[in-house]
Amino acid sequence: MADFDFAATLQAGLRVLYATIGFDIVYRPASGDAIECRALFEQPDTGVALMPGANLRDRKQLLKVLQADVPAPAKGDTVEVPKGAPARRVMAFMTPPDDAFRVQWLVELGGP
């Protein structure tokens, strides 16, 4: 009996999700060719309590992209979000905490 490749199955399912509710972006590495792909947009609104009654909101803008599409993101790369818009800088990237199979990147965007 062949081994089941859960990561490949997950990636195939995510590709359908990205195609359905994602949007077109252009990821531009500092060196190399531009990558046209689909992404999901996240804008978590997380709070940090500084002291009783004083809270700070962190409104990062994040993209999820498939690692198969963007294999080596780097700080300082740029992204057109959506495709054709002014480029935004990549500030950081990481594997999302809920992605045990490491098939996506979570990319934090800064300004132009």
PDB file of N, CA and C in Angstrom:
ATOM      1  N   MET A   1       0.835  -1.183   0.000  1.00  0.00           N
ATOM      2  CA  MET A   1       0.000   0.000   0.000  1.00  0.00           C
ATOM      3  C   MET A   1       0.881   1.247   0.000  1.00  0.00           C
ATOM      4  N   ALA A   2       0.581   2.196  -0.877  1.00  0.00           N
ATOM      5  CA  ALA A   2       1.369   3.425  -0.987  1.00  0.00           C
ATOM      6  C   ALA A   2       1.097   4.341   0.197  1.00  0.00           C
ATOM      7  N   ASP A   3       2.123   5.094   0.570  1.00  0.00           N
ATOM      8  CA  ASP A   3       1.957   6.069   1.643  1.00  0.00           C
ATOM      9  C   ASP A   3       1.108   7.233   1.147  1.00  0.00           C
ATOM     10  N   PHE A   4       0.277   7.744   2.016  1.00  0.00           N
ATOM     11  CA  PHE A   4      -0.568   8.889   1.697  1.00  0.00           C
ATOM     12  C   PHE A   4       0.240  10.161   1.908  1.00  0.00           C
ATOM     13  N   ASP A   5       0.293  11.023   0.917  1.00  0.00           N
ATOM     14  CA  ASP A   5       1.040  12.278   1.006  1.00  0.00           C
ATOM     15  C   ASP A   5       0.079  13.389   1.425  1.00  0.00           C
ATOM     16  N   PHE A   6      -0.043  13.573   2.739  1.00  0.00           N
ATOM     17  CA  PHE A   6      -0.992  14.551   3.258  1.00  0.00           C
ATOM     18  C   PHE A   6      -0.628  15.967   2.843  1.00  0.00           C
ATOM     19  N   ALA A   7       0.672  16.302   2.837  1.00  0.00           N
ATOM     20  CA  ALA A   7       1.097  17.661   2.468  1.00  0.00           C
ATOM     21  C   ALA A   7       0.689  17.985   1.031  1.00  0.00           C
ATOM     22  N   ALA A   8       0.848  17.041   0.113  1.00  0.00           N
ATOM     23  CA  ALA A   8       0.460  17.271  -1.280  1.00  0.00           C
ATOM     24  C   ALA A   8      -1.047  17.432  -1.401  1.00  0.00           C
ATOM     25  N   THR A   9      -1.792  16.637  -0.652  1.00  0.00           N
ATOM     26  CA  THR A   9      -3.253  16.739  -0.665  1.00  0.00           C
ATOM     27  C   THR A   9      -3.699  18.085  -0.091  1.00  0.00           C
ATOM     28  N   LEU A  10      -3.070  18.499   0.991  1.00  0.00           N
ATOM     29  CA  LEU A  10      -3.378  19.796   1.590  1.00  0.00           C
ATOM     30  C   LEU A  10      -3.070  20.925   0.616  1.00  0.00           C
ATOM     31  N   GLN A  11      -1.919  20.859  -0.035  1.00  0.00           N
ATOM     32  CA  GLN A  11      -1.552  21.902  -0.989  1.00  0.00           C
ATOM     33  C   GLN A  11      -2.545  21.966  -2.144  1.00  0.00           C
ATOM     34  N   ALA A  12      -3.001  20.826  -2.633  1.00  0.00           N
ATOM     35  CA  ALA A  12      -3.994  20.807  -3.709  1.00  0.00           C
ATOM     36  C   ALA A  12      -5.303  21.454  -3.254  1.00  0.00           C
ATOM     37  N   GLY A  13      -5.726  21.158  -2.033  1.00  0.00           N
ATOM     38  CA  GLY A  13      -6.938  21.781  -1.494  1.00  0.00           C
ATOM     39  C   GLY A  13      -6.778  23.279  -1.311  1.00  0.00           C
ATOM     40  N   LEU A  14      -5.608  23.695  -0.840  1.00  0.00           N
ATOM     41  CA  LEU A  14      -5.350  25.128  -0.668  1.00  0.00           C
ATOM     42  C   LEU A  14      -5.323  25.846  -2.011  1.00  0.00           C
ATOM     43  N   ARG A  15      -4.820  25.178  -3.041  1.00  0.00           N
ATOM     44  CA  ARG A  15      -4.809  25.786  -4.375  1.00  0.00           C
ATOM     45  C   ARG A  15      -6.231  26.099  -4.842  1.00  0.00           C
ATOM     46  N   VAL A  16      -7.170  25.196  -4.545  1.00  0.00           N
ATOM     47  CA  VAL A  16      -8.582  25.430  -4.887  1.00  0.00           C
ATOM     48  C   VAL A  16      -9.103  26.619  -4.084  1.00  0.00           C
ATOM     49  N   LEU A  17      -8.785  26.676  -2.801  1.00  0.00           N
ATOM     50  CA  LEU A  17      -9.213  27.793  -1.958  1.00  0.00           C
ATOM     51  C   LEU A  17      -8.662  29.116  -2.481  1.00  0.00           C
ATOM     52  N   TYR A  18      -7.362  29.168  -2.774  1.00  0.00           N
ATOM     53  CA  TYR A  18      -6.742  30.391  -3.291  1.00  0.00           C
ATOM     54  C   TYR A  18      -7.377  30.806  -4.610  1.00  0.00           C
ATOM     55  N   ALA A  19      -7.664  29.825  -5.483  1.00  0.00           N
ATOM     56  CA  ALA A  19      -8.275  30.130  -6.773  1.00  0.00           C
ATOM     57  C   ALA A  19      -9.682  30.681  -6.599  1.00  0.00           C
ATOM     58  N   THR A  20     -10.376  30.225  -5.555  1.00  0.00           N
ATOM     59  CA  THR A  20     -11.767  30.620  -5.334  1.00  0.00           C
ATOM     60  C   THR A  20     -11.895  31.973  -4.638  1.00  0.00           C
ATOM     61  N   ILE A  21     -11.180  32.169  -3.539  1.00  0.00           N
ATOM     62  CA  ILE A  21     -11.367  33.413  -2.765  1.00  0.00           C
ATOM     63  C   ILE A  21     -10.119  34.285  -2.700  1.00  0.00           C
ATOM     64  N   GLY A  22      -9.040  33.846  -3.313  1.00  0.00           N
ATOM     65  CA  GLY A  22      -7.815  34.640  -3.320  1.00  0.00           C
ATOM     66  C   GLY A  22      -7.862  35.719  -4.390  1.00  0.00           C
ATOM     67  N   PHE A  23      -6.784  36.449  -4.522  1.00  0.00           N
ATOM     68  CA  PHE A  23      -6.693  37.488  -5.536  1.00  0.00           C
ATOM     69  C   PHE A  23      -5.302  37.461  -6.144  1.00  0.00           C
ATOM     70  N   ASP A  24      -5.182  38.039  -7.336  1.00  0.00           N
ATOM     71  CA  ASP A  24      -3.914  38.034  -8.057  1.00  0.00           C
ATOM     72  C   ASP A  24      -2.944  39.042  -7.454  1.00  0.00           C
ATOM     73  N   ILE A  25      -1.700  38.602  -7.272  1.00  0.00           N
ATOM     74  CA  ILE A  25      -0.633  39.491  -6.821  1.00  0.00           C
ATOM     75  C   ILE A  25       0.585  39.266  -7.712  1.00  0.00           C
ATOM     76  N   VAL A  26       1.534  40.189  -7.615  1.00  0.00           N
ATOM     77  CA  VAL A  26       2.834  40.008  -8.244  1.00  0.00           C
ATOM     78  C   VAL A  26       3.867  40.129  -7.134  1.00  0.00           C
ATOM     79  N   TYR A  27       4.599  39.043  -6.901  1.00  0.00           N
ATOM     80  CA  TYR A  27       5.662  39.016  -5.892  1.00  0.00           C
ATOM     81  C   TYR A  27       6.976  39.256  -6.631  1.00  0.00           C
ATOM     82  N   ARG A  28       7.712  40.302  -6.215  1.00  0.00           N
ATOM     83  CA  ARG A  28       8.961  40.659  -6.873  1.00  0.00           C
ATOM     84  C   ARG A  28      10.135  40.488  -5.909  1.00  0.00           C
ATOM     85  N   PRO A  29      10.886  39.396  -6.102  1.00  0.00           N
ATOM     86  CA  PRO A  29      12.091  39.234  -5.279  1.00  0.00           C
ATOM     87  C   PRO A  29      13.102  40.328  -5.610  1.00  0.00           C
ATOM     88  N   ALA A  30      13.995  40.624  -4.671  1.00  0.00           N
ATOM     89  CA  ALA A  30      15.025  41.635  -4.913  1.00  0.00           C
ATOM     90  C   ALA A  30      15.887  41.236  -6.107  1.00  0.00           C
ATOM     91  N   SER A  31      16.120  39.948  -6.283  1.00  0.00           N
ATOM     92  CA  SER A  31      16.837  39.471  -7.469  1.00  0.00           C
ATOM     93  C   SER A  31      16.049  38.292  -8.039  1.00  0.00           C
ATOM     94  N   GLY A  32      15.917  38.277  -9.337  1.00  0.00           N
ATOM     95  CA  GLY A  32      15.157  37.207  -9.975  1.00  0.00           C
ATOM     96  C   GLY A  32      13.897  37.740 -10.620  1.00  0.00           C
ATOM     97  N   ASP A  33      13.173  36.825 -11.217  1.00  0.00           N
ATOM     98  CA  ASP A  33      11.970  37.186 -11.964  1.00  0.00           C
ATOM     99  C   ASP A  33      10.768  37.381 -11.050  1.00  0.00           C
ATOM    100  N   ALA A  34       9.851  38.240 -11.494  1.00  0.00           N
ATOM    101  CA  ALA A  34       8.596  38.447 -10.778  1.00  0.00           C
ATOM    102  C   ALA A  34       7.773  37.162 -10.819  1.00  0.00           C
ATOM    103  N   ILE A  35       6.982  36.947  -9.767  1.00  0.00           N
ATOM    104  CA  ILE A  35       6.146  35.756  -9.640  1.00  0.00           C
ATOM    105  C   ILE A  35       4.691  36.197  -9.567  1.00  0.00           C
ATOM    106  N   GLU A  36       3.894  35.798 -10.554  1.00  0.00           N
ATOM    107  CA  GLU A  36       2.458  36.072 -10.499  1.00  0.00           C
ATOM    108  C   GLU A  36       1.793  34.880  -9.843  1.00  0.00           C
ATOM    109  N   CYS A  37       1.007  35.130  -8.798  1.00  0.00           N
ATOM    110  CA  CYS A  37       0.334  34.042  -8.084  1.00  0.00           C
ATOM    111  C   CYS A  37      -0.914  34.579  -7.406  1.00  0.00           C
ATOM    112  N   ARG A  38      -1.566  33.733  -6.648  1.00  0.00           N
ATOM    113  CA  ARG A  38      -2.758  34.104  -5.891  1.00  0.00           C
ATOM    114  C   ARG A  38      -2.391  34.189  -4.423  1.00  0.00           C
ATOM    115  N   ALA A  39      -3.108  35.010  -3.679  1.00  0.00           N
ATOM    116  CA  ALA A  39      -2.838  35.185  -2.248  1.00  0.00           C
ATOM    117  C   ALA A  39      -4.144  35.374  -1.497  1.00  0.00           C
ATOM    118  N   LEU A  40      -4.086  35.120  -0.214  1.00  0.00           N
ATOM    119  CA  LEU A  40      -5.183  35.415   0.701  1.00  0.00           C
ATOM    120  C   LEU A  40      -4.732  36.575   1.568  1.00  0.00           C
ATOM    121  N   PHE A  41      -5.623  37.497   1.848  1.00  0.00           N
ATOM    122  CA  PHE A  41      -5.299  38.684   2.634  1.00  0.00           C
ATOM    123  C   PHE A  41      -5.795  38.505   4.052  1.00  0.00           C
ATOM    124  N   GLU A  42      -4.968  38.838   5.006  1.00  0.00           N
ATOM    125  CA  GLU A  42      -5.362  38.799   6.409  1.00  0.00           C
ATOM    126  C   GLU A  42      -5.029  40.149   7.034  1.00  0.00           C
ATOM    127  N   GLN A  43      -5.895  40.617   7.884  1.00  0.00           N
ATOM    128  CA  GLN A  43      -5.634  41.839   8.621  1.00  0.00           C
ATOM    129  C   GLN A  43      -6.085  41.624  10.062  1.00  0.00           C
ATOM    130  N   PRO A  44      -5.276  40.888  10.801  1.00  0.00           N
ATOM    131  CA  PRO A  44      -5.676  40.619  12.185  1.00  0.00           C
ATOM    132  C   PRO A  44      -5.660  41.897  13.009  1.00  0.00           C
ATOM    133  N   ASP A  45      -6.552  41.975  13.922  1.00  0.00           N
ATOM    134  CA  ASP A  45      -6.644  43.129  14.815  1.00  0.00           C
ATOM    135  C   ASP A  45      -6.371  42.600  16.218  1.00  0.00           C
ATOM    136  N   THR A  46      -5.122  42.573  16.582  1.00  0.00           N
ATOM    137  CA  THR A  46      -4.745  42.031  17.880  1.00  0.00           C
ATOM    138  C   THR A  46      -4.483  43.157  18.860  1.00  0.00           C
ATOM    139  N   GLY A  47      -4.849  42.932  20.081  1.00  0.00           N
ATOM    140  CA  GLY A  47      -4.682  43.949  21.110  1.00  0.00           C
ATOM    141  C   GLY A  47      -3.617  43.573  22.120  1.00  0.00           C
ATOM    142  N   VAL A  48      -2.950  44.587  22.618  1.00  0.00           N
ATOM    143  CA  VAL A  48      -1.956  44.414  23.668  1.00  0.00           C
ATOM    144  C   VAL A  48      -2.348  45.353  24.805  1.00  0.00           C
ATOM    145  N   ALA A  49      -2.527  44.799  26.004  1.00  0.00           N
ATOM    146  CA  ALA A  49      -2.879  45.623  27.164  1.00  0.00           C
ATOM    147  C   ALA A  49      -1.597  46.234  27.734  1.00  0.00           C
ATOM    148  N   LEU A  50      -1.506  47.553  27.671  1.00  0.00           N
ATOM    149  CA  LEU A  50      -0.344  48.240  28.224  1.00  0.00           C
ATOM    150  C   LEU A  50      -0.467  48.390  29.734  1.00  0.00           C
ATOM    151  N   MET A  51      -1.678  48.706  30.169  1.00  0.00           N
ATOM    152  CA  MET A  51      -2.015  48.828  31.585  1.00  0.00           C
ATOM    153  C   MET A  51      -3.534  48.814  31.666  1.00  0.00           C
ATOM    154  N   PRO A  52      -4.103  48.683  32.818  1.00  0.00           N
ATOM    155  CA  PRO A  52      -5.570  48.670  32.896  1.00  0.00           C
ATOM    156  C   PRO A  52      -6.177  49.905  32.221  1.00  0.00           C
ATOM    157  N   GLY A  53      -7.047  49.655  31.277  1.00  0.00           N
ATOM    158  CA  GLY A  53      -7.728  50.732  30.568  1.00  0.00           C
ATOM    159  C   GLY A  53      -6.958  51.300  29.391  1.00  0.00           C
ATOM    160  N   ALA A  54      -5.733  50.851  29.146  1.00  0.00           N
ATOM    161  CA  ALA A  54      -4.935  51.357  28.028  1.00  0.00           C
ATOM    162  C   ALA A  54      -4.514  50.182  27.146  1.00  0.00           C
ATOM    163  N   ASN A  55      -5.111  50.112  25.976  1.00  0.00           N
ATOM    164  CA  ASN A  55      -4.815  49.031  25.037  1.00  0.00           C
ATOM    165  C   ASN A  55      -4.217  49.591  23.760  1.00  0.00           C
ATOM    166  N   LEU A  56      -3.380  48.808  23.144  1.00  0.00           N
ATOM    167  CA  LEU A  56      -2.759  49.165  21.880  1.00  0.00           C
ATOM    168  C   LEU A  56      -3.201  48.152  20.839  1.00  0.00           C
ATOM    169  N   ARG A  57      -3.647  48.623  19.677  1.00  0.00           N
ATOM    170  CA  ARG A  57      -4.065  47.740  18.597  1.00  0.00           C
ATOM    171  C   ARG A  57      -2.927  47.613  17.590  1.00  0.00           C
ATOM    172  N   ASP A  58      -2.642  46.387  17.207  1.00  0.00           N
ATOM    173  CA  ASP A  58      -1.628  46.102  16.198  1.00  0.00           C
ATOM    174  C   ASP A  58      -2.361  45.678  14.940  1.00  0.00           C
ATOM    175  N   ARG A  59      -2.332  46.495  13.923  1.00  0.00           N
ATOM    176  CA  ARG A  59      -3.096  46.222  12.707  1.00  0.00           C
ATOM    177  C   ARG A  59      -2.166  45.901  11.545  1.00  0.00           C
ATOM    178  N   LYS A  60      -1.469  44.806  11.664  1.00  0.00           N
ATOM    179  CA  LYS A  60      -0.573  44.369  10.605  1.00  0.00           C
ATOM    180  C   LYS A  60      -1.375  43.942   9.384  1.00  0.00           C
ATOM    181  N   GLN A  61      -0.779  44.101   8.229  1.00  0.00           N
ATOM    182  CA  GLN A  61      -1.390  43.607   7.006  1.00  0.00           C
ATOM    183  C   GLN A  61      -0.560  42.427   6.533  1.00  0.00           C
ATOM    184  N   LEU A  62      -1.212  41.296   6.415  1.00  0.00           N
ATOM    185  CA  LEU A  62      -0.535  40.043   6.116  1.00  0.00           C
ATOM    186  C   LEU A  62      -1.129  39.377   4.883  1.00  0.00           C
ATOM    187  N   LEU A  63      -0.274  38.693   4.152  1.00  0.00           N
ATOM    188  CA  LEU A  63      -0.694  37.869   3.019  1.00  0.00           C
ATOM    189  C   LEU A  63      -0.316  36.435   3.293  1.00  0.00           C
ATOM    190  N   LYS A  64      -1.131  35.509   2.834  1.00  0.00           N
ATOM    191  CA  LYS A  64      -0.740  34.110   2.802  1.00  0.00           C
ATOM    192  C   LYS A  64      -0.515  33.750   1.343  1.00  0.00           C
ATOM    193  N   VAL A  65       0.640  33.144   1.070  1.00  0.00           N
ATOM    194  CA  VAL A  65       0.960  32.646  -0.263  1.00  0.00           C
ATOM    195  C   VAL A  65       1.450  31.216  -0.131  1.00  0.00           C
ATOM    196  N   LEU A  66       1.290  30.442  -1.181  1.00  0.00           N
ATOM    197  CA  LEU A  66       1.773  29.067  -1.163  1.00  0.00           C
ATOM    198  C   LEU A  66       3.289  29.045  -1.337  1.00  0.00           C
ATOM    199  N   GLN A  67       3.966  28.218  -0.545  1.00  0.00           N
ATOM    200  CA  GLN A  67       5.416  28.098  -0.654  1.00  0.00           C
ATOM    201  C   GLN A  67       5.826  27.577  -2.022  1.00  0.00           C
ATOM    202  N   ALA A  68       4.964  26.787  -2.667  1.00  0.00           N
ATOM    203  CA  ALA A  68       5.273  26.303  -4.009  1.00  0.00           C
ATOM    204  C   ALA A  68       5.334  27.450  -5.015  1.00  0.00           C
ATOM    205  N   ASP A  69       4.563  28.529  -4.773  1.00  0.00           N
ATOM    206  CA  ASP A  69       4.559  29.684  -5.670  1.00  0.00           C
ATOM    207  C   ASP A  69       5.697  30.652  -5.348  1.00  0.00           C
ATOM    208  N   VAL A  70       5.933  30.886  -4.066  1.00  0.00           N
ATOM    209  CA  VAL A  70       6.979  31.812  -3.612  1.00  0.00           C
ATOM    210  C   VAL A  70       7.920  31.005  -2.714  1.00  0.00           C
ATOM    211  N   PRO A  71       8.908  30.344  -3.302  1.00  0.00           N
ATOM    212  CA  PRO A  71       9.729  29.423  -2.515  1.00  0.00           C
ATOM    213  C   PRO A  71      10.695  30.096  -1.540  1.00  0.00           C
ATOM    214  N   ALA A  72      11.137  31.324  -1.829  1.00  0.00           N
ATOM    215  CA  ALA A  72      12.157  31.945  -0.978  1.00  0.00           C
ATOM    216  C   ALA A  72      11.884  33.432  -0.764  1.00  0.00           C
ATOM    217  N   PRO A  73      10.872  33.772   0.035  1.00  0.00           N
ATOM    218  CA  PRO A  73      10.626  35.197   0.301  1.00  0.00           C
ATOM    219  C   PRO A  73      11.764  35.780   1.120  1.00  0.00           C
ATOM    220  N   ALA A  74      11.920  37.095   1.027  1.00  0.00           N
ATOM    221  CA  ALA A  74      12.975  37.758   1.791  1.00  0.00           C
ATOM    222  C   ALA A  74      12.527  39.165   2.164  1.00  0.00           C
ATOM    223  N   LYS A  75      13.013  39.632   3.290  1.00  0.00           N
ATOM    224  CA  LYS A  75      12.741  40.996   3.713  1.00  0.00           C
ATOM    225  C   LYS A  75      13.303  41.934   2.649  1.00  0.00           C
ATOM    226  N   GLY A  76      12.497  42.920   2.270  1.00  0.00           N
ATOM    227  CA  GLY A  76      12.922  43.865   1.250  1.00  0.00           C
ATOM    228  C   GLY A  76      12.377  43.557  -0.140  1.00  0.00           C
ATOM    229  N   ASP A  77      11.838  42.341  -0.348  1.00  0.00           N
ATOM    230  CA  ASP A  77      11.144  42.056  -1.601  1.00  0.00           C
ATOM    231  C   ASP A  77       9.919  42.968  -1.669  1.00  0.00           C
ATOM    232  N   THR A  78       9.278  43.034  -2.822  1.00  0.00           N
ATOM    233  CA  THR A  78       8.069  43.841  -2.938  1.00  0.00           C
ATOM    234  C   THR A  78       6.928  43.003  -3.498  1.00  0.00           C
ATOM    235  N   VAL A  79       5.706  43.472  -3.226  1.00  0.00           N
ATOM    236  CA  VAL A  79       4.495  42.775  -3.663  1.00  0.00           C
ATOM    237  C   VAL A  79       3.507  43.808  -4.175  1.00  0.00           C
ATOM    238  N   GLU A  80       2.942  43.540  -5.356  1.00  0.00           N
ATOM    239  CA  GLU A  80       1.829  44.350  -5.851  1.00  0.00           C
ATOM    240  C   GLU A  80       0.555  43.712  -5.334  1.00  0.00           C
ATOM    241  N   VAL A  81      -0.159  44.428  -4.477  1.00  0.00           N
ATOM    242  CA  VAL A  81      -1.367  43.912  -3.844  1.00  0.00           C
ATOM    243  C   VAL A  81      -2.507  44.890  -4.081  1.00  0.00           C
ATOM    244  N   PRO A  82      -3.474  44.550  -4.946  1.00  0.00           N
ATOM    245  CA  PRO A  82      -3.530  43.451  -5.898  1.00  0.00           C
ATOM    246  C   PRO A  82      -2.631  43.750  -7.090  1.00  0.00           C
ATOM    247  N   LYS A  83      -2.589  42.817  -8.025  1.00  0.00           N
ATOM    248  CA  LYS A  83      -1.755  42.952  -9.219  1.00  0.00           C
ATOM    249  C   LYS A  83      -2.043  44.291  -9.886  1.00  0.00           C
ATOM    250  N   GLY A  84      -1.001  45.056 -10.184  1.00  0.00           N
ATOM    251  CA  GLY A  84      -1.149  46.354 -10.821  1.00  0.00           C
ATOM    252  C   GLY A  84      -1.140  47.522  -9.847  1.00  0.00           C
ATOM    253  N   ALA A  85      -1.270  47.255  -8.555  1.00  0.00           N
ATOM    254  CA  ALA A  85      -1.257  48.314  -7.536  1.00  0.00           C
ATOM    255  C   ALA A  85       0.192  48.710  -7.235  1.00  0.00           C
ATOM    256  N   PRO A  86       0.394  49.840  -6.558  1.00  0.00           N
ATOM    257  CA  PRO A  86       1.759  50.195  -6.152  1.00  0.00           C
ATOM    258  C   PRO A  86       2.369  49.097  -5.273  1.00  0.00           C
ATOM    259  N   ALA A  87       3.651  48.883  -5.439  1.00  0.00           N
ATOM    260  CA  ALA A  87       4.346  47.820  -4.701  1.00  0.00           C
ATOM    261  C   ALA A  87       4.462  48.166  -3.220  1.00  0.00           C
ATOM    262  N   ARG A  88       4.351  47.135  -2.387  1.00  0.00           N
ATOM    263  CA  ARG A  88       4.522  47.262  -0.930  1.00  0.00           C
ATOM    264  C   ARG A  88       5.715  46.406  -0.529  1.00  0.00           C
ATOM    265  N   ARG A  89       6.447  46.817   0.469  1.00  0.00           N
ATOM    266  CA  ARG A  89       7.641  46.090   0.912  1.00  0.00           C
ATOM    267  C   ARG A  89       7.296  44.927   1.831  1.00  0.00           C
ATOM    268  N   VAL A  90       8.075  43.856   1.699  1.00  0.00           N
ATOM    269  CA  VAL A  90       7.983  42.721   2.613  1.00  0.00           C
ATOM    270  C   VAL A  90       8.800  43.075   3.851  1.00  0.00           C
ATOM    271  N   MET A  91       8.146  43.095   5.002  1.00  0.00           N
ATOM    272  CA  MET A  91       8.808  43.429   6.262  1.00  0.00           C
ATOM    273  C   MET A  91       9.316  42.176   6.983  1.00  0.00           C
ATOM    274  N   ALA A  92       8.557  41.089   6.859  1.00  0.00           N
ATOM    275  CA  ALA A  92       8.910  39.830   7.525  1.00  0.00           C
ATOM    276  C   ALA A  92       8.092  38.724   6.879  1.00  0.00           C
ATOM    277  N   PHE A  93       8.495  37.494   7.131  1.00  0.00           N
ATOM    278  CA  PHE A  93       7.743  36.344   6.650  1.00  0.00           C
ATOM    279  C   PHE A  93       7.969  35.183   7.607  1.00  0.00           C
ATOM    280  N   MET A  94       6.990  34.298   7.660  1.00  0.00           N
ATOM    281  CA  MET A  94       7.077  33.145   8.558  1.00  0.00           C
ATOM    282  C   MET A  94       6.101  32.081   8.092  1.00  0.00           C
ATOM    283  N   THR A  95       6.252  30.888   8.612  1.00  0.00           N
ATOM    284  CA  THR A  95       5.249  29.857   8.393  1.00  0.00           C
ATOM    285  C   THR A  95       4.096  30.144   9.343  1.00  0.00           C
ATOM    286  N   PRO A  96       2.852  30.154   8.864  1.00  0.00           N
ATOM    287  CA  PRO A  96       1.726  30.400   9.773  1.00  0.00           C
ATOM    288  C   PRO A  96       1.704  29.372  10.900  1.00  0.00           C
ATOM    289  N   PRO A  97       1.331  29.790  12.105  1.00  0.00           N
ATOM    290  CA  PRO A  97       1.316  28.860  13.235  1.00  0.00           C
ATOM    291  C   PRO A  97       0.390  27.666  13.045  1.00  0.00           C
ATOM    292  N   ASP A  98      -0.632  27.808  12.198  1.00  0.00           N
ATOM    293  CA  ASP A  98      -1.577  26.707  11.990  1.00  0.00           C
ATOM    294  C   ASP A  98      -1.206  25.832  10.786  1.00  0.00           C
ATOM    295  N   ASP A  99       0.017  25.964  10.262  1.00  0.00           N
ATOM    296  CA  ASP A  99       0.444  25.229   9.071  1.00  0.00           C
ATOM    297  C   ASP A  99       1.544  24.229   9.432  1.00  0.00           C
ATOM    298  N   ALA A 100       1.136  23.093   9.967  1.00  0.00           N
ATOM    299  CA  ALA A 100       2.094  22.087  10.423  1.00  0.00           C
ATOM    300  C   ALA A 100       2.880  21.463   9.269  1.00  0.00           C
ATOM    301  N   PHE A 101       2.338  21.515   8.059  1.00  0.00           N
ATOM    302  CA  PHE A 101       3.014  20.901   6.916  1.00  0.00           C
ATOM    303  C   PHE A 101       3.842  21.885   6.103  1.00  0.00           C
ATOM    304  N   ARG A 102       3.873  23.126   6.527  1.00  0.00           N
ATOM    305  CA  ARG A 102       4.707  24.166   5.916  1.00  0.00           C
ATOM    306  C   ARG A 102       4.492  24.287   4.409  1.00  0.00           C
ATOM    307  N   VAL A 103       3.261  24.536   4.028  1.00  0.00           N
ATOM    308  CA  VAL A 103       2.947  24.703   2.613  1.00  0.00           C
ATOM    309  C   VAL A 103       2.600  26.160   2.269  1.00  0.00           C
ATOM    310  N   GLN A 104       2.569  27.033   3.288  1.00  0.00           N
ATOM    311  CA  GLN A 104       2.246  28.439   3.061  1.00  0.00           C
ATOM    312  C   GLN A 104       3.296  29.333   3.724  1.00  0.00           C
ATOM    313  N   TRP A 105       3.364  30.567   3.257  1.00  0.00           N
ATOM    314  CA  TRP A 105       4.098  31.627   3.939  1.00  0.00           C
ATOM    315  C   TRP A 105       3.098  32.668   4.408  1.00  0.00           C
ATOM    316  N   LEU A 106       3.359  33.252   5.539  1.00  0.00           N
ATOM    317  CA  LEU A 106       2.626  34.415   6.031  1.00  0.00           C
ATOM    318  C   LEU A 106       3.583  35.592   5.850  1.00  0.00           C
ATOM    319  N   VAL A 107       3.213  36.538   5.007  1.00  0.00           N
ATOM    320  CA  VAL A 107       4.090  37.645   4.629  1.00  0.00           C
ATOM    321  C   VAL A 107       3.539  38.946   5.201  1.00  0.00           C
ATOM    322  N   GLU A 108       4.356  39.626   6.017  1.00  0.00           N
ATOM    323  CA  GLU A 108       3.946  40.916   6.590  1.00  0.00           C
ATOM    324  C   GLU A 108       4.351  42.031   5.643  1.00  0.00           C
ATOM    325  N   LEU A 109       3.384  42.905   5.328  1.00  0.00           N
ATOM    326  CA  LEU A 109       3.612  43.990   4.389  1.00  0.00           C
ATOM    327  C   LEU A 109       3.803  45.320   5.100  1.00  0.00           C
ATOM    328  N   GLY A 110       4.676  46.128   4.554  1.00  0.00           N
ATOM    329  CA  GLY A 110       4.862  47.493   5.012  1.00  0.00           C
ATOM    330  C   GLY A 110       4.356  48.438   3.935  1.00  0.00           C
ATOM    331  N   GLY A 111       4.802  49.670   3.994  1.00  0.00           N
ATOM    332  CA  GLY A 111       4.409  50.652   2.997  1.00  0.00           C
ATOM    333  C   GLY A 111       5.228  50.509   1.726  1.00  0.00           C
ATOM    334  N   PRO A 112       5.005  51.410   0.796  1.00  0.00           N
ATOM    335  CA  PRO A 112       5.741  51.360  -0.480  1.00  0.00           C
ATOM    336  C   PRO A 112       7.230  51.627  -0.294  1.00  0.00           C
TER     337      PRO A 112
END
